[in-house]
Amino acid sequence: MAGAAQRRPLGLRVTIYAFALAWLVAAAFPFIWTAWGSFKVELDFFSIADWTYALTGERTTAEYGRPFTGAGYHGSWVQQEFWRNVINTFIICFCVVLTSLTIGTLGGYALSRSGYRYTFWLLIAALIFRAMPPLTLVAGYMLPFFEWNVWGILPTTIIVLVAINQPFTLWMLHSFFQSIPKELDESAKVDGCTQFQAFRFVIIPVMWPGVITTGLFSFLLAYNDFAVTSMLLSENNRTMVPEIAAYLGTTYTEGNVMFAVAAAVSAIIPLFILVLFFQRQIVSGLTAGAVKG
Amino acid sequence: MKHATFFWFFLPTGLAMLFFIGFSMVSVLTQSIFAPHEAVLKEVETCTPLVGCTTETTVDHAATAEKRAAQPLGRFVGLDIYFDRGHLAVQEVAEIWATASGGGDFWDRLYNLPFYRAMAFTLVFTFVVTPFVILLGLMIALAVNALHARLRGLMIFFSLLPFVVTPLIGGLVLFWMFDSRGILGSALQYLAGDPDLSLKASTSLMWISIIIWGIWHAAPFAFVIFYAGLQTLPQDQIEAARIDGASRWQQVRYVVVPHLMPLVTFVALIQLMDNFRVFEPVVAFNASAHANTLSWFIYNDLSGETRQLSSASATSVMTIIGVAILLAPVLVRSWRDFKGKV
C-alpha cells in the first residue's frame, strides 16, 4: 500500500487528507464542544450576546470567579439525584447482557448445528422480529402489563429488553458458531458425550471471543434504549436516557438546561471508555454480520 | 442435531421471542380494533318543592368502572380507528380529493392531516438518509484506507463515536449546537445575515437538521463495513485494471464498487429498517411541530396523560405493514437463495 500511496498525485493526496480531517471534526467536535460547555453556565454555552462567551466563559467568571464551574454536575448528580438513574441503568444493562447471552448462546449454537429446514425459518422469523420497531411492540405490552400490575418495575423492562435483543443476538452468535468447526463437537459425541456435554466441555472453552463481542452489542442496545425504558419504567425507576429526556420537559422552563448537558456528558463517558478498550471487538462485530451475508 | 435436543436448546430464546415479540404483535392487532368504553350515562331526576322536577344526565362512575374492569379491552369497533381523523382519515381524504383545485393543493391539504404528515417525514427521512449514508460511508472508507497506517486506528476510534453514542443523547448534542443560541445556530444566522433565523421557527431547517443527524449517526456504520470490505479487495484485479490503463476513478468505479456491492445491499437493508423507525431525534430536537415520524406518533399516544392504547396500536399495525413492504424484496430473495441451495 505504501507504494500505491506514493504514486498518488499531490492534489489527490491533499483532497484525501482534507476530507478525512473534515469528517474527523464532524465526528468528534460535537462531543468535545458539549463536554467543554458542560463546565459553563447557561448564558455562556447558549449565549445570546456573543458566541465567544462559550470560549472565554465571561458569565461563568462573573458568577463563580473562574471560567469553569461544576454547577451543572452538582445540580444533576446531587440535587436531581442522577446517580439513582445511573445505578438503574447499570442494573438493567448487567442483567440484560447476562440473560440474553445465556439463552442466546444456547439458541445460536442449536441453530448452527442443526441442518433441518426449520432453522432457516427460525432465522427468517428472527430477521422479521429484528425489523419490528420497538415502539410498536411496547404498544402491545402496555395493556397486559397494567392488568397484571407489573408495569413500571425493573425486572419487566429487563425481560422485554432481552426479548427485543434476542433476534440480533441469535444472528450474531449463529454466524459465530458456524465459524467453529463442526468436527470439534462431533468428535466429542463420538467419544460418548451427549450434545449438551459436547457444548459444555468443547464449545464453551473456545466461544468467548464471539460471546464477548455479542455481549458488547447487547450492552449497547440496553444502554442506548429509549423507546422501551421511557415507556415501561415508572418515574422512580427511570434509567439515564429517559431521565435526561425528562429534564428537558422540566428544566427548559426552570432555565437549568445545564443539568441536562452535564447529565448527557456523564452518560457519554462510559461509552467513550467502551470504544477506547473494545474498538477492535466493535468493528469485528459490525462486520461479522455483513460478511456472512 | 436431533429434533428433541434442538428443541431444548432453543426453548428459552424461542419462548422469550414468542411471548414478548410474537404475542405483542397479536396484542397490538387486537387492541387496534377495540376502543375504550364510553362513559355510562344515567338520568337522575331531582325534585325540589315549588320548582318542580328536572332530569339531569350524569356520568355513572360506578357503572363505567365496572364495565371497564369487566372488559379491559373496550368495545369492538372493527376498523373504525384506522379510518378516523387521527389516522387514515378516509372521510377527510375523500373530501379533499373531491374539492382540491389541483395536484399541489391536494398534497398541501393532505399534509395537514397528522398521520400523513408523520408518514411524509418518515418516508423522506428514510429515502434521503439511506443513500447519503452509503455514499458518505464509502467516501470515508476510501479516504481512511488511503491514510498512513498509524492514523487509521485514530480515525476509526473517533468515527465510531456518533454511531455508538445513544441516539437521543447524540441528537441532543447536535440540537444544542444547532439551537439559535448554540454555536452552529449563531454561525448560520451570521452567514444568512438573518438574526431571527431559528431552528424552532423554520420547518425546512428542522427537516435538514434531523436528516443531518441521521447521516451523522449512521455513516460510521457504513464506513466500518465498507472499510472491512476494502481490506479483502483483490489486489491482482486492481493491478490488472491499472496495467490496462484504467484511471483511478475507473478503478474505483469498475473494481472497488462491484467488489463492495453485497455490502452495499446489506447496509441499505439495515438502514431502511432502522431509519423507518426513527423517533429519538424528534424528541431530542423538540421537533414535533415541524417534523414527526410514525414511531414518534406512537410514542406520543403512549406517553400522554391518558394513554391512547387503541390509537397507538392502530398506528403500530400500519407501521408493521410498512416494514413488511420494505422487507418483502429481501425476504423473497433469501427464499430463492435458500431454495437454490437445497
XYZ file of C-alpha atoms in Angstrom:
635
model
C 0.000 0.000 0.000
C 2.909 2.327 0.686
C 3.946 2.132 -2.948
C 0.453 2.950 -4.140
C 0.260 5.900 -1.785
C 3.478 7.366 -3.129
C 2.224 7.289 -6.684
C -0.814 9.431 -5.828
C -0.576 12.952 -7.230
C -0.221 15.732 -4.678
C -3.660 17.236 -5.365
C -5.421 13.950 -4.681
C -3.453 13.399 -1.501
C -4.344 16.858 -0.202
C -8.027 16.239 -1.017
C -7.988 12.905 0.809
C -6.358 14.364 3.919
C -8.675 17.389 3.902
C -11.735 15.165 3.597
C -10.563 12.825 6.359
C -9.886 15.816 8.588
C -13.328 17.277 7.851
C -15.013 14.017 8.821
C -12.861 13.734 11.938
C -14.028 17.195 13.027
C -17.672 16.379 12.229
C -17.494 13.167 14.247
C -15.558 14.388 17.272
C -16.128 18.124 17.608
C -19.784 17.996 18.812
C -18.731 15.858 21.782
C -15.672 17.925 22.645
C -17.736 21.096 22.389
C -20.513 19.760 24.630
C -18.031 18.427 27.197
C -16.342 21.846 27.228
C -19.654 23.661 27.501
C -20.889 21.492 30.360
C -18.477 23.388 32.649
C -20.033 26.765 31.792
C -23.188 28.500 32.920
C -26.161 28.534 30.584
C -25.663 32.131 29.435
C -22.189 31.219 28.208
C -22.920 27.904 26.494
C -26.163 29.232 24.990
C -25.062 32.789 24.554
C -27.463 35.330 23.101
C -24.993 38.181 23.406
C -21.815 36.837 21.859
C -20.875 33.299 20.892
C -17.251 33.746 22.059
C -18.559 33.751 25.648
C -18.689 29.968 25.317
C -14.898 30.006 24.862
C -13.926 32.684 27.349
C -16.539 31.908 29.988
C -17.450 35.579 30.557
C -20.619 34.955 32.570
C -19.191 31.925 34.337
C -16.322 34.074 35.609
C -18.771 36.777 36.675
C -20.816 34.237 38.606
C -18.228 31.865 40.058
C -14.948 33.760 39.831
C -13.303 31.334 37.389
C -14.041 30.326 33.805
C -15.062 26.759 34.685
C -17.738 25.536 37.061
C -19.079 22.178 38.132
C -22.510 23.658 38.839
C -24.240 21.615 36.130
C -22.790 18.374 37.500
C -23.614 19.322 41.070
C -27.147 20.177 40.029
C -27.813 16.940 38.184
C -25.885 14.458 40.334
C -26.607 15.878 43.794
C -29.766 17.984 43.534
C -31.601 15.831 40.984
C -30.015 12.597 42.257
C -28.890 11.467 38.825
C -26.813 8.712 40.474
C -30.033 6.779 41.095
C -30.650 6.652 37.359
C -27.050 5.652 36.733
C -27.432 2.718 39.132
C -30.694 1.673 37.451
C -29.024 1.785 34.050
C -26.186 -0.442 35.177
C -28.502 -2.939 36.892
C -30.556 -3.197 33.698
C -27.502 -3.480 31.441
C -25.870 -6.156 33.598
C -28.999 -8.320 33.793
C -29.832 -7.884 30.117
C -26.338 -8.849 28.953
C -26.172 -11.863 31.275
C -29.617 -13.210 30.382
C -29.515 -12.578 26.671
C -26.057 -14.149 26.337
C -27.110 -17.237 28.306
C -30.233 -18.021 26.317
C -28.803 -16.609 23.070
C -25.730 -18.853 23.231
C -27.847 -21.978 23.627
C -30.180 -20.947 20.811
C -27.445 -19.761 18.462
C -25.463 -22.936 18.994
C -28.505 -25.098 18.246
C -29.267 -23.119 15.075
C -25.708 -23.525 13.821
C -25.593 -27.294 14.411
C -28.986 -28.342 13.073
C -29.337 -28.769 9.332
C -33.114 -29.038 9.136
C -35.308 -26.712 7.166
C -36.931 -25.146 10.242
C -33.661 -23.469 11.247
C -33.950 -21.363 8.097
C -37.480 -20.329 9.022
C -36.492 -19.564 12.605
C -33.686 -17.315 11.372
C -36.045 -15.554 8.951
C -38.565 -15.080 11.770
C -35.767 -13.584 13.867
C -34.890 -11.230 10.994
C -38.529 -10.076 10.773
C -38.633 -9.599 14.552
C -35.398 -7.628 14.301
C -37.128 -5.251 11.881
C -40.051 -4.533 14.221
C -39.841 -1.005 15.622
C -39.600 -1.435 19.434
C -42.357 1.127 19.974
C -44.910 -0.948 18.075
C -44.134 -3.823 20.446
C -44.329 -1.561 23.502
C -47.834 -0.524 22.430
C -48.736 -4.205 22.721
C -47.226 -4.649 26.210
C -48.885 -1.720 27.930
C -52.370 -3.129 28.498
C -51.351 -6.624 29.699
C -48.650 -5.160 31.951
C -51.137 -2.764 33.534
C -53.603 -5.615 34.000
C -51.033 -7.882 35.647
C -49.676 -4.990 37.692
C -46.075 -5.447 36.543
C -45.712 -2.103 34.775
C -43.008 0.316 35.909
C -40.525 -2.054 37.575
C -37.018 -3.033 36.517
C -37.490 -6.833 36.024
C -40.255 -6.303 33.449
C -38.068 -3.935 31.474
C -35.130 -6.348 31.655
C -37.168 -9.229 30.239
C -38.589 -7.065 27.463
C -35.137 -5.761 26.515
C -33.741 -9.302 26.496
C -36.532 -10.447 24.181
C -36.112 -7.482 21.840
C -32.340 -8.110 21.709
C -32.704 -11.842 21.046
C -33.096 -11.752 17.231
C -29.911 -9.732 16.858
C -28.023 -11.859 19.406
C -29.147 -15.062 17.691
C -27.994 -13.928 14.248
C -24.622 -12.830 15.541
C -23.940 -15.941 17.630
C -25.290 -18.203 14.881
C -22.769 -16.859 12.383
C -20.049 -17.023 15.019
C -20.736 -20.674 15.935
C -20.738 -21.589 12.254
C -17.127 -20.469 12.105
C -16.240 -23.045 14.816
C -15.591 -26.359 13.018
C -18.370 -28.915 13.477
C -15.756 -31.671 13.811
C -14.900 -30.391 17.297
C -18.176 -31.335 18.939
C -18.830 -34.227 16.527
C -15.685 -35.964 17.764
C -16.698 -35.328 21.377
C -20.021 -37.007 20.646
C -18.253 -39.973 19.059
C -16.321 -40.273 22.306
C -19.648 -40.699 24.138
C -20.610 -37.159 25.147
C -24.212 -36.033 24.915
C -24.886 -32.924 22.854
C -25.015 -30.808 25.994
C -21.759 -32.239 27.324
C -20.102 -31.560 23.975
C -21.345 -27.992 24.222
C -20.295 -27.680 27.857
C -16.771 -29.110 27.593
C -15.741 -28.476 23.980
C -17.565 -25.398 22.721
C -17.747 -23.198 25.831
C -13.943 -23.004 26.258
C -13.471 -21.692 22.690
C -16.513 -19.478 22.289
C -15.501 -16.451 24.401
C -14.286 -14.050 21.650
C -17.633 -14.238 19.857
C -19.631 -14.137 23.074
C -17.790 -11.054 24.327
C -18.388 -9.251 21.036
C -22.076 -10.137 21.126
C -22.235 -9.080 24.771
C -20.859 -5.656 23.860
C -23.685 -5.141 21.411
C -26.289 -6.367 23.909
C -24.866 -3.851 26.364
C -25.072 -1.038 23.817
C -28.651 -1.925 22.891
C -29.724 -1.901 26.548
C -27.710 1.205 27.457
C -28.896 3.227 24.470
C -32.525 2.196 24.568
C -35.047 4.972 24.884
C -38.264 3.511 23.474
C -38.693 0.687 25.992
C -37.234 2.310 29.100
C -39.159 5.552 28.691
C -42.456 3.710 28.274
C -42.173 0.823 30.731
C -40.465 2.402 33.747
C -42.220 4.477 36.381
C -40.718 7.818 37.362
C -38.835 6.405 40.380
C -37.191 3.636 38.388
C -36.027 5.633 35.388
C -32.708 4.927 33.717
C -30.345 7.628 32.469
C -31.662 8.234 28.970
C -35.359 8.780 29.804
C -34.282 10.860 32.809
C -32.295 13.193 30.560
C -35.298 13.435 28.234
C -37.452 14.252 31.267
C -35.062 17.057 32.325
C -35.819 18.809 29.061
C -39.508 18.854 29.859
C -38.985 20.410 33.283
C -35.702 22.276 33.108
C -36.204 24.298 29.945
C -38.741 26.251 31.942
C -36.536 26.436 35.031
C -33.603 27.682 32.997
C -31.458 24.774 34.176
C -30.704 23.206 30.844
C -27.111 22.806 32.050
C -28.291 19.908 34.260
C -29.263 18.080 31.096
C -25.965 18.968 29.394
C -23.947 17.703 32.368
C -26.044 14.527 32.613
C -25.676 13.891 28.872
C -21.897 14.247 29.108
C -21.897 11.879 32.103
C -23.830 9.317 30.055
C -21.419 9.591 27.111
C -18.284 8.938 29.211
C -18.880 5.170 29.772
C -19.479 4.762 26.022
C -16.277 6.638 25.273
C -14.329 4.294 27.553
C -16.057 1.292 25.975
C -14.975 2.307 22.465
C -11.479 3.038 23.740
C -10.978 -0.501 25.051
C -13.156 -2.563 22.733
C -12.713 -0.799 19.387
C -11.459 -3.984 17.742
C -14.398 -6.088 19.003
C -16.965 -3.499 17.947
C -15.528 -3.322 14.450
C -15.338 -7.095 14.093
C -18.877 -7.469 15.449
C -20.261 -4.964 12.969
C -18.560 -6.642 10.045
C -19.288 -10.237 11.101
C -22.941 -9.966 10.159
C -22.175 -8.236 6.882
C -19.535 -10.595 5.568
C -21.581 -13.705 6.281
C -24.491 -12.068 4.467
C -28.642 -32.490 15.859
C -31.752 -34.393 16.905
C -35.114 -32.602 16.950
C -35.538 -33.113 20.704
C -32.067 -31.762 21.560
C -32.614 -28.794 19.269
C -35.938 -28.126 20.951
C -34.445 -27.932 24.447
C -31.528 -25.775 23.354
C -33.805 -23.375 21.516
C -36.651 -23.311 24.065
C -35.575 -20.351 26.281
C -34.820 -17.951 23.469
C -37.817 -19.172 21.476
C -40.158 -18.583 24.418
C -38.744 -15.107 25.018
C -39.317 -14.125 21.394
C -42.730 -15.799 21.188
C -44.073 -14.124 24.321
C -42.583 -10.686 24.012
C -42.462 -10.190 20.262
C -44.970 -12.606 18.731
C -47.743 -12.167 21.294
C -47.130 -8.452 21.441
C -47.905 -8.238 17.733
C -51.143 -10.164 18.323
C -51.933 -7.866 21.241
C -51.363 -4.762 19.108
C -53.633 -6.165 16.418
C -56.387 -6.924 18.950
C -56.181 -3.581 20.684
C -56.380 -1.708 17.415
C -59.903 -2.989 16.718
C -61.228 -2.139 20.194
C -61.907 1.362 21.516
C -62.183 2.446 25.141
C -65.672 2.178 26.632
C -67.777 5.249 26.505
C -68.866 6.543 29.881
C -72.141 5.087 31.099
C -74.723 7.797 31.400
C -77.684 7.783 33.746
C -80.596 10.080 34.133
C -81.234 11.438 37.583
C -84.456 13.131 38.456
C -84.144 15.777 41.110
C -87.304 17.159 42.558
C -87.387 20.314 44.590
C -90.561 21.588 46.119
C -92.100 24.631 44.432
C -89.730 24.464 41.410
C -90.700 21.011 40.190
C -88.716 18.107 38.841
C -85.743 18.259 36.438
C -83.914 15.341 34.921
C -80.143 15.578 34.550
C -77.861 13.294 32.644
C -74.699 12.462 34.557
C -71.852 10.006 34.240
C -72.419 6.870 36.230
C -68.865 6.410 37.529
C -69.503 3.136 39.304
C -71.090 1.522 36.267
C -68.364 2.849 33.959
C -65.580 1.497 36.145
C -67.358 -1.849 36.400
C -67.697 -2.088 32.653
C -64.020 -1.194 32.149
C -62.919 -3.787 34.684
C -65.085 -6.460 33.094
C -63.799 -5.815 29.579
C -60.417 -4.053 29.785
C -60.028 -4.219 26.007
C -63.004 -1.941 25.422
C -65.747 -2.278 22.864
C -65.304 -3.794 19.441
C -65.177 -1.156 16.716
C -63.676 -3.032 13.771
C -61.542 -0.854 11.530
C -63.034 2.445 12.702
C -59.843 3.594 14.412
C -57.823 3.017 11.266
C -60.165 5.233 9.272
C -60.698 8.022 11.833
C -59.341 11.552 11.574
C -56.184 10.783 13.540
C -55.088 8.003 11.211
C -56.024 7.302 7.605
C -58.784 9.946 7.739
C -60.800 8.363 4.933
C -63.611 10.927 5.040
C -61.286 13.904 5.055
C -59.178 12.476 2.221
C -62.299 11.850 0.138
C -63.416 15.399 0.760
C -60.017 16.835 -0.125
C -59.970 14.682 -3.271
C -63.376 15.974 -4.294
C -62.721 19.651 -3.615
C -58.992 20.061 -4.322
C -58.262 22.583 -7.048
C -55.155 20.825 -8.298
C -52.323 18.423 -7.511
C -50.394 20.894 -5.342
C -53.461 21.872 -3.363
C -54.327 18.199 -2.791
C -50.906 17.380 -1.338
C -50.870 20.540 0.788
C -54.162 19.696 2.399
C -53.260 16.035 2.772
C -50.087 17.138 4.562
C -52.205 18.939 7.154
C -53.633 15.633 8.365
C -51.418 14.420 11.255
C -50.945 10.823 10.126
C -49.987 11.768 6.579
C -47.597 14.396 7.888
C -45.806 11.796 10.019
C -45.801 9.396 7.060
C -44.332 12.061 4.764
C -41.408 12.858 7.016
C -40.738 9.190 7.805
C -40.509 8.371 4.102
C -38.419 11.437 3.247
C -36.058 10.683 6.141
C -35.721 7.004 5.182
C -35.108 7.577 1.498
C -32.814 10.596 1.844
C -30.676 9.365 4.727
C -30.091 5.831 3.395
C -28.351 6.781 0.092
C -26.369 9.586 1.746
C -25.163 7.233 4.480
C -23.954 4.751 1.869
C -22.235 7.457 -0.171
C -20.574 9.195 2.790
C -19.597 5.853 4.350
C -17.945 4.796 1.088
C -16.069 8.092 0.796
C -14.781 7.907 4.375
C -13.744 4.282 3.866
C -11.792 5.136 0.708
C -10.167 8.151 2.370
C -9.197 6.306 5.569
C -7.869 3.404 3.527
C -5.513 5.808 1.754
C -4.175 7.299 5.001
C -0.983 6.337 6.744
C -1.478 3.124 8.748
C -0.892 4.869 12.087
C -3.656 7.388 11.503
C -6.254 4.759 10.635
C -6.840 3.497 14.176
C -7.362 7.045 15.407
C -9.819 7.751 12.594
C -11.801 4.600 13.342
C -11.933 5.445 17.046
C -13.404 8.911 16.560
C -15.605 7.774 13.692
C -17.290 5.187 15.891
C -18.443 7.786 18.442
C -21.519 9.189 16.630
C -22.705 5.642 15.986
C -22.116 4.228 19.459
C -23.453 7.161 21.483
C -27.114 6.893 22.497
C -29.243 8.239 19.617
C -31.213 10.521 21.916
C -28.083 11.983 23.505
C -26.329 12.339 20.149
C -29.439 14.151 18.947
C -29.331 16.489 21.940
C -25.640 17.208 21.402
C -26.355 18.278 17.821
C -29.531 20.126 18.820
C -27.668 22.216 21.374
C -25.251 23.250 18.629
C -27.960 23.916 16.023
C -30.087 25.851 18.505
C -30.358 29.541 17.684
C -28.196 30.301 20.745
C -25.751 27.469 20.023
C -22.533 27.747 18.049
C -23.798 26.445 14.679
C -27.091 28.293 15.013
C -25.206 31.572 15.586
C -22.946 30.813 12.648
C -25.979 30.173 10.406
C -27.588 33.439 11.499
C -24.360 35.245 10.689
C -23.943 33.558 7.298
C -27.555 34.106 6.296
C -27.466 37.658 7.639
C -30.753 36.987 9.393
C -30.664 37.388 13.184
C -34.126 35.808 13.544
C -33.246 32.557 11.799
C -34.066 29.800 14.256
C -34.479 26.062 14.262
C -37.666 26.359 16.285
C -39.337 28.577 13.704
C -38.263 27.009 10.438
C -39.706 23.725 9.195
C -37.194 23.274 6.395
C -34.243 23.950 8.716
C -35.667 21.398 11.166
C -36.024 18.760 8.443
C -32.463 19.375 7.245
C -31.076 19.240 10.807
C -32.767 15.928 11.574
C -31.599 14.484 8.254
C -28.052 15.666 9.053
C -28.353 13.919 12.423
C -29.437 10.730 10.600
C -26.455 10.807 8.251
C -24.006 11.736 11.029
C -25.294 8.920 13.237
C -25.270 6.110 10.666
C -22.348 6.983 8.357
C -19.796 5.341 10.734
C -21.690 2.064 10.459
C -21.466 2.114 6.656
C -17.843 3.243 6.883
C -16.750 0.364 9.122
C -18.464 -2.232 6.906
C -17.021 -0.821 3.674
C -13.598 -0.391 5.252
C -13.581 -4.091 6.189
C -14.618 -4.881 2.615
C -11.717 -2.833 1.240
C -9.253 -4.961 3.230
C -10.283 -8.027 1.195
C -10.008 -6.201 -2.125
C -8.318 -8.492 -4.676
C -5.030 -6.713 -5.398
C -4.458 -8.603 -8.668
C -7.665 -7.169 -10.156
C -6.576 -3.619 -9.270
C -3.176 -4.410 -10.751
C -4.743 -5.761 -13.946
C -7.002 -2.712 -14.266
C -4.026 -0.421 -13.812
C -1.996 -2.222 -16.472
C -4.960 -1.921 -18.828
C -4.716 1.828 -18.312
C -7.695 2.412 -16.045
C -7.685 5.779 -14.299
C -8.092 5.978 -10.509
C -11.741 6.841 -10.897
C -12.253 3.898 -13.267
C -10.540 1.557 -10.807
C -12.957 2.652 -8.093
C -15.958 2.525 -10.409
C -15.290 -0.838 -12.080
C -13.304 -2.828 -9.497
C -13.857 -1.472 -5.984
C -17.579 -0.713 -6.139
C -18.586 -4.067 -7.685
C -16.483 -5.806 -5.020
C -18.371 -3.938 -2.290
C -21.817 -4.409 -3.850
C -23.031 -7.190 -1.497
C -22.047 -4.998 1.464
C -23.935 -2.050 -0.025
C -27.060 -4.223 -0.158
C -26.546 -5.218 3.461
C -26.067 -1.648 4.659
C -29.090 -0.498 2.652
C -31.263 -3.205 4.218
C -30.236 -2.394 7.793
C -30.521 1.327 7.163
C -34.008 1.077 5.663
C -35.172 -0.872 8.728
C -33.542 1.488 11.223
C -34.444 4.761 9.530
C -38.078 3.777 9.118
C -38.480 3.514 12.883
C -36.602 6.672 13.803
C -38.066 8.847 16.554
C -35.322 9.810 19.015
C -34.216 12.940 17.102
C -37.811 14.187 17.039
C -37.741 14.064 20.840
C -34.205 15.450 21.077
C -34.788 18.329 18.620
C -38.189 19.020 20.190
C -39.344 18.983 16.588
C -42.875 17.638 16.745
C -44.381 20.901 15.472
C -42.347 20.698 12.261
C -41.447 17.085 11.695
C -42.691 13.882 13.219
C -42.425 10.245 12.340
C -44.688 7.216 12.623
C -42.763 5.927 15.655
C -42.995 9.338 17.302
C -46.741 9.218 16.666
C -46.938 6.001 18.695
C -44.628 7.429 21.361
C -46.846 10.494 21.682
C -50.040 8.439 22.014
C -48.483 6.210 24.664
C -46.790 8.869 26.765
C -49.684 11.295 27.195
C -51.679 11.721 30.385
C -54.359 9.400 29.058
C -52.527 6.615 27.294
C -54.275 6.140 23.986
C -53.596 2.471 23.508
C -56.080 1.877 20.687
C -54.792 4.752 18.638
C -51.159 3.753 19.244
C -51.978 0.160 18.293
C -53.602 1.158 15.019
C -50.537 3.232 14.086
C -48.323 0.304 15.142
C -50.133 -2.124 12.858
C -49.758 0.260 9.943
C -46.065 0.743 10.767
C -45.589 -3.021 10.795
C -47.241 -3.209 7.366
C -44.816 -0.516 6.189
C -41.838 -2.530 7.489
C -43.197 -5.631 5.741
C -43.385 -3.771 2.419
C -39.790 -2.562 2.862
C -38.558 -6.045 3.755
C -40.509 -8.016 1.132
C -37.885 -7.882 -1.668
C -35.156 -9.092 0.705
C -37.268 -11.947 2.053
C -38.203 -13.076 -1.453
C -34.538 -13.040 -2.459
C -33.286 -15.010 0.530
C -36.077 -17.566 -0.029
C -34.856 -18.010 -3.617
C -31.258 -18.368 -2.407
C -32.356 -20.961 0.115
C -34.320 -22.954 -2.461
C -31.324 -22.765 -4.779
C -29.112 -24.283 -2.088
C -31.395 -27.221 -1.222
